[in-house]
Coordinates of C-alpha atoms in Angstrom, one line a residue:
M54 CA -12.8 -22.7 11.7
T55 CA -13.3 -22.7 7.9
A56 CA -10.5 -22.8 5.5
A57 CA -10.8 -19.1 4.7
Q58 CA -10.6 -18.3 8.5
R59 CA -7.3 -20.1 9.1
S60 CA -4.7 -17.9 10.8
R61 CA -2.4 -16.2 8.2
R62 CA -0.6 -13.7 10.5
S63 CA 2.8 -14.6 8.9
C64 CA 3.4 -16.2 5.5
L65 CA 6.9 -17.3 4.8
A66 CA 8.2 -17.2 1.2
V67 CA 10.5 -20.2 0.5
P68 CA 12.2 -20.7 -2.9
G69 CA 11.2 -24.1 -4.3
S70 CA 14.7 -24.6 -5.6
A71 CA 16.5 -24.1 -2.2
P72 CA 16.6 -27.3 -0.1
R73 CA 18.3 -25.8 2.8
M74 CA 15.8 -22.9 3.1
I75 CA 12.9 -25.5 2.8
E76 CA 14.4 -27.5 5.6
K77 CA 14.8 -24.4 7.8
A78 CA 11.3 -23.3 7.2
R79 CA 9.9 -26.4 8.9
G80 CA 11.0 -25.2 12.3
L81 CA 9.9 -21.6 12.1
P82 CA 6.7 -20.5 14.0
V83 CA 4.9 -19.1 10.9
D84 CA 1.2 -19.7 10.3
Q85 CA 1.7 -20.3 6.6
F86 CA 4.5 -20.9 4.1
F87 CA 4.6 -21.1 0.4
L88 CA 7.1 -23.0 -1.7
D89 CA 7.7 -20.7 -4.6
L90 CA 7.9 -21.8 -8.2
E91 CA 7.6 -18.2 -9.6
D92 CA 9.9 -15.2 -9.0
A93 CA 12.3 -17.0 -6.6
V94 CA 13.1 -19.8 -9.2
A95 CA 15.2 -19.1 -12.3
P96 CA 13.6 -20.1 -15.6
L97 CA 16.1 -23.0 -16.2
A98 CA 15.4 -24.4 -12.7
K99 CA 11.6 -24.5 -12.9
A100 CA 11.2 -28.1 -13.9
E101 CA 13.6 -29.4 -11.2
A102 CA 12.0 -27.1 -8.6
R103 CA 8.6 -28.8 -9.1
G104 CA 10.1 -32.1 -8.1
A105 CA 11.7 -30.6 -5.1
V106 CA 8.5 -29.0 -4.0
V107 CA 6.6 -32.2 -4.3
D108 CA 9.2 -34.0 -2.3
A109 CA 9.1 -31.3 0.4
L110 CA 5.4 -31.5 0.8
N111 CA 5.2 -35.3 0.9
A112 CA 8.1 -35.4 3.4
G113 CA 5.8 -33.7 6.0
G114 CA 7.0 -32.1 9.2
W115 CA 5.1 -28.9 8.6
G116 CA 2.9 -29.1 11.7
D117 CA -0.3 -27.1 11.4
K118 CA 1.1 -24.6 9.0
I119 CA -0.9 -23.8 5.9
R120 CA 0.9 -25.6 3.1
T121 CA 0.9 -23.5 -0.1
V122 CA 2.7 -23.6 -3.5
R123 CA 2.9 -20.5 -5.6
V124 CA 2.7 -21.4 -9.3
N125 CA 3.8 -19.2 -12.2
A126 CA 1.6 -16.6 -13.7
L127 CA -0.8 -17.5 -16.5
D128 CA 1.1 -15.4 -19.0
T129 CA 4.0 -17.8 -18.8
A130 CA 4.6 -21.2 -20.3
W131 CA 5.0 -22.9 -16.9
T132 CA 1.6 -22.6 -15.1
Y133 CA -0.2 -25.6 -16.4
R134 CA 2.7 -28.0 -15.7
D135 CA 3.2 -26.4 -12.3
V136 CA -0.4 -27.1 -11.3
V137 CA -0.5 -30.6 -12.7
D138 CA 2.8 -31.8 -11.4
V139 CA 2.3 -30.4 -7.9
V140 CA -1.2 -31.7 -7.5
E141 CA -0.6 -35.1 -9.0
G142 CA 2.6 -35.5 -7.0
A143 CA 1.5 -34.0 -3.6
G144 CA -2.2 -33.0 -3.8
A145 CA -3.0 -34.8 -0.5
A146 CA -0.3 -32.8 1.3
L147 CA -1.3 -29.4 -0.1
D148 CA -3.7 -26.8 1.3
T149 CA -3.7 -24.1 -1.3
L150 CA -2.2 -23.0 -4.6
M151 CA -1.3 -19.3 -4.9
L152 CA -1.9 -17.8 -8.3
P153 CA 0.2 -14.6 -9.0
K154 CA -0.5 -11.6 -11.1
V155 CA -4.2 -12.2 -11.2
S156 CA -5.8 -9.6 -13.4
G157 CA -9.3 -11.1 -14.0
A158 CA -11.8 -13.5 -12.6
D159 CA -11.4 -15.8 -15.6
Q160 CA -7.9 -16.7 -14.4
V161 CA -9.1 -17.9 -11.1
R162 CA -11.9 -19.8 -12.7
W163 CA -9.4 -21.6 -14.9
L164 CA -7.5 -22.7 -11.9
D165 CA -10.7 -23.7 -10.1
L166 CA -11.8 -25.9 -13.0
T167 CA -8.3 -27.4 -13.4
L168 CA -8.2 -28.3 -9.7
F169 CA -11.7 -29.8 -10.0
Q170 CA -10.6 -32.1 -12.8
L171 CA -7.4 -33.1 -11.0
E172 CA -9.2 -33.9 -7.7
K173 CA -11.7 -36.0 -9.6
A174 CA -9.0 -37.9 -11.5
L175 CA -6.8 -38.4 -8.4
G176 CA -9.7 -39.3 -6.0
L177 CA -9.0 -36.3 -3.7
P178 CA -11.8 -34.8 -1.7
A179 CA -13.8 -32.2 -3.7
S180 CA -12.5 -28.6 -3.2
S181 CA -9.8 -29.9 -0.8
I182 CA -7.3 -27.5 -2.4
G183 CA -7.9 -23.8 -2.0
I184 CA -6.8 -20.8 -4.0
E185 CA -5.1 -17.6 -3.0
A186 CA -5.0 -14.8 -5.6
Q187 CA -2.2 -12.2 -5.8
I188 CA -3.3 -8.7 -6.9
E189 CA -0.1 -7.2 -8.4
D190 CA -1.1 -4.6 -11.0
A191 CA -3.5 -1.8 -11.8
K192 CA -5.8 -4.1 -13.8
G193 CA -6.0 -6.6 -11.0
L194 CA -7.0 -4.0 -8.5
A195 CA -9.6 -2.6 -10.9
E196 CA -11.1 -6.0 -11.2
V197 CA -10.7 -7.1 -7.6
D198 CA -14.4 -7.3 -6.8
S199 CA -15.1 -9.8 -9.6
I200 CA -11.9 -11.7 -8.7
A201 CA -12.9 -12.0 -5.1
A202 CA -16.3 -13.4 -6.1
S203 CA -14.9 -15.8 -8.8
S204 CA -14.6 -19.1 -6.9
S205 CA -15.7 -20.8 -3.8
R206 CA -12.2 -22.1 -3.5
L207 CA -10.8 -18.7 -2.9
E208 CA -9.4 -18.2 0.7
A209 CA -7.4 -15.0 0.5
L210 CA -6.4 -12.0 -1.6
I211 CA -2.8 -11.0 -1.4
F212 CA -1.2 -7.6 -2.2
G213 CA 1.9 -7.8 -4.3
P214 CA 3.6 -4.4 -3.7
A215 CA 6.7 -4.6 -6.0
D216 CA 4.9 -5.5 -9.2
F217 CA 2.0 -3.1 -8.3
M218 CA 4.4 -0.2 -7.8
A219 CA 5.9 -0.9 -11.3
S220 CA 2.5 -1.2 -12.9
I221 CA 1.5 2.3 -11.9
N222 CA 4.9 3.8 -12.5
M223 CA 5.5 4.7 -8.9
P224 CA 9.0 6.3 -8.8
S225 CA 10.5 4.2 -5.9
L226 CA 12.9 1.3 -5.5
V227 CA 12.0 0.6 -1.9
V228 CA 9.1 -1.9 -1.8
G229 CA 6.3 -0.9 0.6
E230 CA 7.8 2.4 1.7
Q231 CA 6.3 5.8 0.7
P232 CA 7.6 7.1 -2.6
P233 CA 9.9 10.1 -2.5
G234 CA 8.0 13.4 -2.4
Y235 CA 4.8 11.9 -1.2
D236 CA 4.1 13.6 2.1
V237 CA 0.4 13.9 2.4
G238 CA -0.5 10.5 3.8
D239 CA -0.1 6.8 2.9
A240 CA 0.4 6.1 -0.8
Y241 CA -0.9 2.5 -0.2
H242 CA -4.0 3.3 1.8
Y243 CA -6.4 3.1 -1.1
V244 CA -4.9 0.0 -2.5
L245 CA -5.0 -1.9 0.8
M246 CA -8.6 -0.7 1.6
R247 CA -9.8 -1.6 -1.9
L248 CA -8.3 -5.1 -1.6
L249 CA -9.6 -5.5 2.0
T250 CA -13.1 -4.4 1.2
A251 CA -13.4 -6.8 -1.7
A252 CA -12.0 -9.7 0.4
R253 CA -14.4 -9.0 3.3
A254 CA -17.4 -8.6 1.0
N255 CA -16.7 -12.2 -0.2
G256 CA -15.7 -13.8 3.1
L257 CA -12.0 -13.9 2.3
Q258 CA -8.8 -13.0 4.1
A259 CA -6.6 -10.2 3.0
V260 CA -2.8 -10.4 3.3
D261 CA -0.1 -7.8 2.8
G262 CA 3.0 -8.6 0.8
P263 CA 6.7 -8.5 1.9
Y264 CA 8.9 -5.8 3.4
L265 CA 12.2 -6.3 1.6
Q266 CA 14.4 -4.3 4.0
I267 CA 15.3 -7.4 6.1
R268 CA 17.5 -5.5 8.7
D269 CA 15.1 -2.6 9.2
A270 CA 13.1 -3.8 12.1
E271 CA 11.5 -0.4 12.7
G272 CA 10.5 -0.1 9.1
L273 CA 8.9 -3.5 9.3
R274 CA 7.0 -2.6 12.4
R275 CA 5.7 0.6 10.8
V276 CA 4.6 -1.0 7.6
A277 CA 3.1 -4.1 9.1
G278 CA 1.4 -2.0 11.8
R279 CA -0.3 0.1 9.1
S280 CA -1.8 -3.0 7.5
A281 CA -2.8 -4.6 10.8
A282 CA -4.5 -1.3 11.9
L283 CA -6.7 -1.4 8.7
G284 CA -7.8 -4.9 9.5
L285 CA -5.6 -7.1 7.2
D286 CA -5.0 -10.6 8.4
G287 CA -1.3 -10.9 8.0
K288 CA 1.9 -10.2 6.1
W289 CA 4.5 -12.1 4.2
V290 CA 7.9 -12.6 5.8
L291 CA 11.2 -13.2 3.9
H292 CA 13.6 -14.0 6.8
P293 CA 13.4 -15.7 10.2
A294 CA 14.1 -12.3 11.9
Q295 CA 10.8 -11.0 10.7
V296 CA 8.6 -13.8 12.0
D297 CA 8.1 -13.0 15.7
E298 CA 7.6 -9.3 14.9
V299 CA 4.9 -9.9 12.3
N300 CA 3.1 -12.6 14.4
G301 CA 2.9 -10.1 17.3
I302 CA 1.7 -7.2 15.2
F303 CA -1.2 -9.2 13.8
S304 CA -2.3 -10.8 17.1
P305 CA -4.4 -8.9 19.7
N306 CA -2.8 -8.3 23.0
Q307 CA -4.0 -10.3 26.0
R308 CA -6.1 -7.5 27.5
D309 CA -8.0 -6.9 24.3
Y310 CA -8.5 -10.6 23.7
D311 CA -9.9 -11.1 27.2
R312 CA -12.2 -8.1 26.8
A313 CA -13.5 -9.4 23.4
E314 CA -14.3 -12.8 24.8
N315 CA -16.0 -11.2 27.8
I316 CA -18.2 -9.0 25.6
L317 CA -19.3 -12.1 23.7
D318 CA -20.1 -14.0 26.9
A319 CA -21.9 -11.1 28.5
Y320 CA -23.9 -10.1 25.5
A321 CA -25.0 -13.8 25.0
W322 CA -26.2 -13.9 28.6
Y323 CA -27.9 -10.6 28.7
T324 CA -29.9 -11.3 25.5
S325 CA -31.1 -14.6 26.8
D326 CA -34.2 -15.3 28.9
E327 CA -32.1 -15.7 32.0
G328 CA -30.3 -12.4 31.4
G329 CA -33.5 -10.5 30.8
R330 CA -33.5 -10.3 27.0
R331 CA -31.7 -7.0 26.9
G332 CA -30.1 -5.8 23.7
A333 CA -28.0 -3.0 25.2
V334 CA -26.3 -3.2 28.7
M335 CA -23.4 -1.9 30.6
L336 CA -20.3 -4.0 30.9
G337 CA -18.0 -2.2 33.3
D338 CA -17.9 1.4 32.0
E339 CA -18.9 0.5 28.5
M340 CA -22.3 0.1 26.8
I341 CA -22.4 -3.0 24.7
D342 CA -24.9 -4.0 22.0
E343 CA -25.0 -6.0 18.7
A344 CA -22.4 -3.8 17.1
S345 CA -20.1 -4.4 20.1
R346 CA -20.6 -8.2 19.6
K347 CA -19.6 -8.0 15.9
M348 CA -16.4 -6.1 16.7
A349 CA -15.6 -8.5 19.6
L350 CA -16.0 -11.4 17.2
V351 CA -13.2 -10.1 15.1
V352 CA -10.7 -9.6 18.0
A353 CA -11.7 -12.9 19.6
G354 CA -11.3 -14.7 16.3
K355 CA -7.8 -13.4 15.8
G356 CA -6.9 -14.2 19.3
R357 CA -8.1 -17.8 19.1
A358 CA -6.3 -18.3 15.8
A359 CA -3.1 -17.0 17.4
G360 CA -3.6 -19.6 20.2
L361 CA -4.3 -17.1 23.0
S362 CA -6.1 -18.4 26.2
R363 CA -8.4 -16.4 28.4
T364 CA -7.1 -15.2 31.7
E365 CA -10.2 -13.3 33.1
P366 CA -13.4 -15.1 32.1
W367 CA -16.6 -13.1 32.6
Q368 CA -19.2 -14.4 35.1
P369 CA -22.9 -13.5 35.1
P370 CA -24.0 -11.3 38.0
Q371 CA -25.2 -13.2 41.1
D372 CA -28.6 -12.3 42.5

């Protein structure tokens, strides 16, 4: 599995200035967490939070979770010091940096070059630290194709719904929900499809942002299900109560996973010399071909990343 294919079903937001929340995050079954230096940290607490984030990364105990730090946006006075202090202090214990409010490819390239210099200076493996770009305003969405193609370090594009809603003057205070009066479909469909298409065209993952109504489990299922149905890879979670729900929504069920693996095995066998070099065959009641194989790869990949195991392996027909 490449870095950009790592499972990101659930990504937990953790304030970098909150030691108790950092400690609790270690034990949650999320695929990814990010220690936040941006919105969740007050301006006067930024410098102290950098040290806390470095200590938390170096202390370990994160298992196989993707270890991420969200730095401040490039229109602030804090970004450069965020990057330098975190990478110099804990670069070997860091998987990705998340850059918020990305509105152009030049911003990602700046971070790429800065990381290149830091890795050189610190003796870290080249390109060992990936980048995740948050698309949070109209300009960022308009430039999403060039952003997605801007760096080989990029692993994921992330939708930031709250700032995006503000940037287009959407008259709603409920993040991720449909705006009042919009009753003709999904107000976010274009945004998510635009981001997803740019991500897939460049071999990246696409992740949906948070659902802020922590106690509304039905709302979370509805919003997360919408993103999962489109093909996004995961969603942010803000509270432990959201983790299992989101993990389940972004994982295939056992039946679909078994079916996908069986399609891959069957197609590989039937297209071989032993199987008769056939490109289109019946598997049960379904005709499978190369297009079937490609679709099965998606479902099987998600299942493997989620840790599913096969229960009904396919066997070649016996003569």
